[in-house]
């Protein structure tokens, strides 16, 4: 029996994040609190010594912010502009705002599906917690799509961010 219309394939999984590129994570987080009531925000620096970006080995460096908004997270990214990445590529092309959505997915199957449909794997790597991730060129209005292997240690952090939103009193925007 085929899946009902609109069902997400089990290998793709749910969208867990919508990500935005911003000049300052802290300023953008304050705006999300003020205008949307979304918070609290977890902000941190990510340095991954080696990822693959368009076939080249490069470091990945950026400031990130995460907050829960209903059933998914909002991710804010302020990239290190001195390091080539899909983030700087997007900005250099005049992109602003929504950069990607992130699926928790079976990475190999997701990549194979989207590449077979014309996408290109643009950036991929492994986080310090062992979570594999990859970005492919986008579709359906998204510049990029990100796939994260949920088995790689990201679930605990996602759960922490989601739990913080449940008891947040709206005062301190940062954790």
GROMACS .gro file of C-alpha atoms in nm:
model
  175
    1UNK     CA    1   0.000   0.000   0.000
    2UNK     CA    2   0.135   0.343  -0.085
    3UNK     CA    3   0.169   0.622   0.170
    4UNK     CA    4  -0.119   0.867   0.193
    5UNK     CA    5  -0.084   1.189  -0.004
    6UNK     CA    6   0.117   1.439   0.198
    7UNK     CA    7   0.286   1.175   0.415
    8UNK     CA    8   0.657   1.224   0.481
    9UNK     CA    9   0.870   0.926   0.379
   10UNK     CA   10   1.012   0.754   0.687
   11UNK     CA   11   1.369   0.800   0.559
   12UNK     CA   12   1.323   1.178   0.536
   13UNK     CA   13   1.173   1.241   0.877
   14UNK     CA   14   1.027   1.567   1.007
   15UNK     CA   15   1.154   1.919   0.955
   16UNK     CA   16   1.322   2.003   1.286
   17UNK     CA   17   1.455   2.352   1.212
   18UNK     CA   18   1.414   2.655   0.993
   19UNK     CA   19   1.744   2.844   0.972
   20UNK     CA   20   1.810   3.211   0.905
   21UNK     CA   21   2.140   3.385   0.832
   22UNK     CA   22   2.183   3.696   1.043
   23UNK     CA   23   2.460   3.952   1.108
   24UNK     CA   24   2.431   3.907   1.488
   25UNK     CA   25   2.276   3.609   1.664
   26UNK     CA   26   2.215   3.809   1.981
   27UNK     CA   27   2.043   4.100   1.801
   28UNK     CA   28   1.830   3.865   1.591
   29UNK     CA   29   1.735   3.659   1.899
   30UNK     CA   30   1.621   3.974   2.079
   31UNK     CA   31   1.406   4.063   1.777
   32UNK     CA   32   1.250   3.713   1.778
   33UNK     CA   33   1.169   3.755   2.148
   34UNK     CA   34   1.022   4.102   2.097
   35UNK     CA   35   0.823   4.038   1.780
   36UNK     CA   36   0.733   3.667   1.806
   37UNK     CA   37   0.769   3.581   2.175
   38UNK     CA   38   1.010   3.300   2.085
   39UNK     CA   39   1.272   3.204   2.342
   40UNK     CA   40   1.478   3.138   2.539
   41UNK     CA   41   1.777   3.134   2.306
   42UNK     CA   42   2.079   2.911   2.337
   43UNK     CA   43   2.374   3.075   2.163
   44UNK     CA   44   2.717   2.924   2.104
   45UNK     CA   45   3.011   2.912   1.867
   46UNK     CA   46   3.063   2.614   1.638
   47UNK     CA   47   3.408   2.523   1.515
   48UNK     CA   48   3.443   2.204   1.317
   49UNK     CA   49   3.803   2.171   1.201
   50UNK     CA   50   3.716   1.993   0.878
   51UNK     CA   51   3.403   1.973   0.661
   52UNK     CA   52   3.371   1.919   0.290
   53UNK     CA   53   3.250   2.226   0.102
   54UNK     CA   54   3.214   2.187  -0.275
   55UNK     CA   55   3.476   1.912  -0.275
   56UNK     CA   56   3.732   2.101  -0.065
   57UNK     CA   57   3.826   2.044   0.297
   58UNK     CA   58   3.763   2.362   0.498
   59UNK     CA   59   3.688   2.449   0.861
   60UNK     CA   60   3.335   2.544   0.960
   61UNK     CA   61   3.306   2.841   1.194
   62UNK     CA   62   2.992   3.029   1.289
   63UNK     CA   63   2.791   3.164   1.580
   64UNK     CA   64   2.458   2.987   1.626
   65UNK     CA   65   2.140   3.049   1.822
   66UNK     CA   66   1.856   2.803   1.880
   67UNK     CA   67   1.509   2.842   2.028
   68UNK     CA   68   1.199   2.626   2.015
   69UNK     CA   69   0.892   2.753   1.830
   70UNK     CA   70   0.607   2.504   1.850
   71UNK     CA   71   0.713   2.173   1.697
   72UNK     CA   72   1.041   2.295   1.551
   73UNK     CA   73   1.341   2.509   1.623
   74UNK     CA   74   1.443   2.842   1.484
   75UNK     CA   75   1.814   2.849   1.410
   76UNK     CA   76   2.006   3.174   1.371
   77UNK     CA   77   2.348   3.161   1.205
   78UNK     CA   78   2.612   3.433   1.190
   79UNK     CA   79   2.892   3.279   0.980
   80UNK     CA   80   3.261   3.358   0.994
   81UNK     CA   81   3.284   3.555   0.671
   82UNK     CA   82   3.651   3.463   0.624
   83UNK     CA   83   3.576   3.093   0.575
   84UNK     CA   84   3.416   2.962   0.254
   85UNK     CA   85   3.089   2.783   0.326
   86UNK     CA   86   2.731   2.753   0.211
   87UNK     CA   87   2.660   3.043   0.443
   88UNK     CA   88   2.906   3.283   0.280
   89UNK     CA   89   2.803   3.152  -0.063
   90UNK     CA   90   2.442   3.245   0.014
   91UNK     CA   91   2.535   3.593   0.140
   92UNK     CA   92   2.773   3.657  -0.152
   93UNK     CA   93   2.485   3.577  -0.391
   94UNK     CA   94   2.270   3.842  -0.221
   95UNK     CA   95   2.071   3.595  -0.012
   96UNK     CA   96   1.901   3.709   0.306
   97UNK     CA   97   1.666   3.551   0.555
   98UNK     CA   98   1.570   3.182   0.532
   99UNK     CA   99   1.875   2.974   0.442
  100UNK     CA  100   1.757   2.615   0.490
  101UNK     CA  101   1.524   2.374   0.661
  102UNK     CA  102   1.671   2.082   0.850
  103UNK     CA  103   1.534   1.729   0.840
  104UNK     CA  104   1.630   1.452   1.078
  105UNK     CA  105   1.689   1.193   0.812
  106UNK     CA  106   1.854   0.878   0.695
  107UNK     CA  107   2.141   1.076   0.538
  108UNK     CA  108   2.236   0.826   0.270
  109UNK     CA  109   1.878   0.780   0.148
  110UNK     CA  110   1.797   1.153   0.165
  111UNK     CA  111   2.110   1.249  -0.030
  112UNK     CA  112   2.047   0.976  -0.290
  113UNK     CA  113   1.686   1.087  -0.337
  114UNK     CA  114   1.762   1.457  -0.379
  115UNK     CA  115   2.073   1.404  -0.595
  116UNK     CA  116   1.867   1.178  -0.822
  117UNK     CA  117   1.626   1.472  -0.852
  118UNK     CA  118   1.896   1.722  -0.953
  119UNK     CA  119   2.031   1.848  -0.618
  120UNK     CA  120   2.401   1.869  -0.538
  121UNK     CA  121   2.564   1.785  -0.204
  122UNK     CA  122   2.730   2.117  -0.122
  123UNK     CA  123   2.862   2.079   0.233
  124UNK     CA  124   2.892   1.785   0.472
  125UNK     CA  125   3.067   1.687   0.791
  126UNK     CA  126   3.041   1.552   1.142
  127UNK     CA  127   2.983   1.755   1.459
  128UNK     CA  128   3.189   1.722   1.774
  129UNK     CA  129   2.914   1.500   1.918
  130UNK     CA  130   2.940   1.263   1.621
  131UNK     CA  131   2.628   1.378   1.435
  132UNK     CA  132   2.666   1.354   1.059
  133UNK     CA  133   2.511   1.634   0.854
  134UNK     CA  134   2.490   1.736   0.492
  135UNK     CA  135   2.348   2.024   0.294
  136UNK     CA  136   2.214   1.990  -0.058
  137UNK     CA  137   2.103   2.256  -0.300
  138UNK     CA  138   1.744   2.341  -0.229
  139UNK     CA  139   1.407   2.301  -0.384
  140UNK     CA  140   1.055   2.431  -0.330
  141UNK     CA  141   1.182   2.781  -0.249
  142UNK     CA  142   1.450   2.683   0.003
  143UNK     CA  143   1.806   2.776  -0.096
  144UNK     CA  144   1.942   2.465   0.080
  145UNK     CA  145   1.816   2.156   0.261
  146UNK     CA  146   2.005   2.013   0.558
  147UNK     CA  147   1.993   1.652   0.670
  148UNK     CA  148   2.107   1.550   1.019
  149UNK     CA  149   2.149   1.196   1.144
  150UNK     CA  150   1.952   1.199   1.473
  151UNK     CA  151   2.151   0.900   1.598
  152UNK     CA  152   2.463   1.116   1.629
  153UNK     CA  153   2.402   1.287   1.963
  154UNK     CA  154   2.187   1.584   1.858
  155UNK     CA  155   1.865   1.460   2.019
  156UNK     CA  156   1.967   1.547   2.376
  157UNK     CA  157   2.049   1.906   2.279
  158UNK     CA  158   1.726   1.945   2.078
  159UNK     CA  159   1.532   1.810   2.379
  160UNK     CA  160   1.705   2.061   2.610
  161UNK     CA  161   1.610   2.354   2.384
  162UNK     CA  162   1.249   2.232   2.358
  163UNK     CA  163   1.216   2.182   2.734
  164UNK     CA  164   1.350   2.531   2.807
  165UNK     CA  165   1.069   2.685   2.602
  166UNK     CA  166   0.805   2.509   2.814
  167UNK     CA  167   0.896   2.687   3.136
  168UNK     CA  168   1.033   3.012   2.995
  169UNK     CA  169   0.880   3.319   3.159
  170UNK     CA  170   0.976   3.554   2.876
  171UNK     CA  171   1.228   3.755   3.074
  172UNK     CA  172   1.588   3.644   3.017
  173UNK     CA  173   1.620   3.579   2.641
  174UNK     CA  174   1.944   3.377   2.668
  175UNK     CA  175   2.049   3.049   2.828
   0.00000   0.00000   0.00000
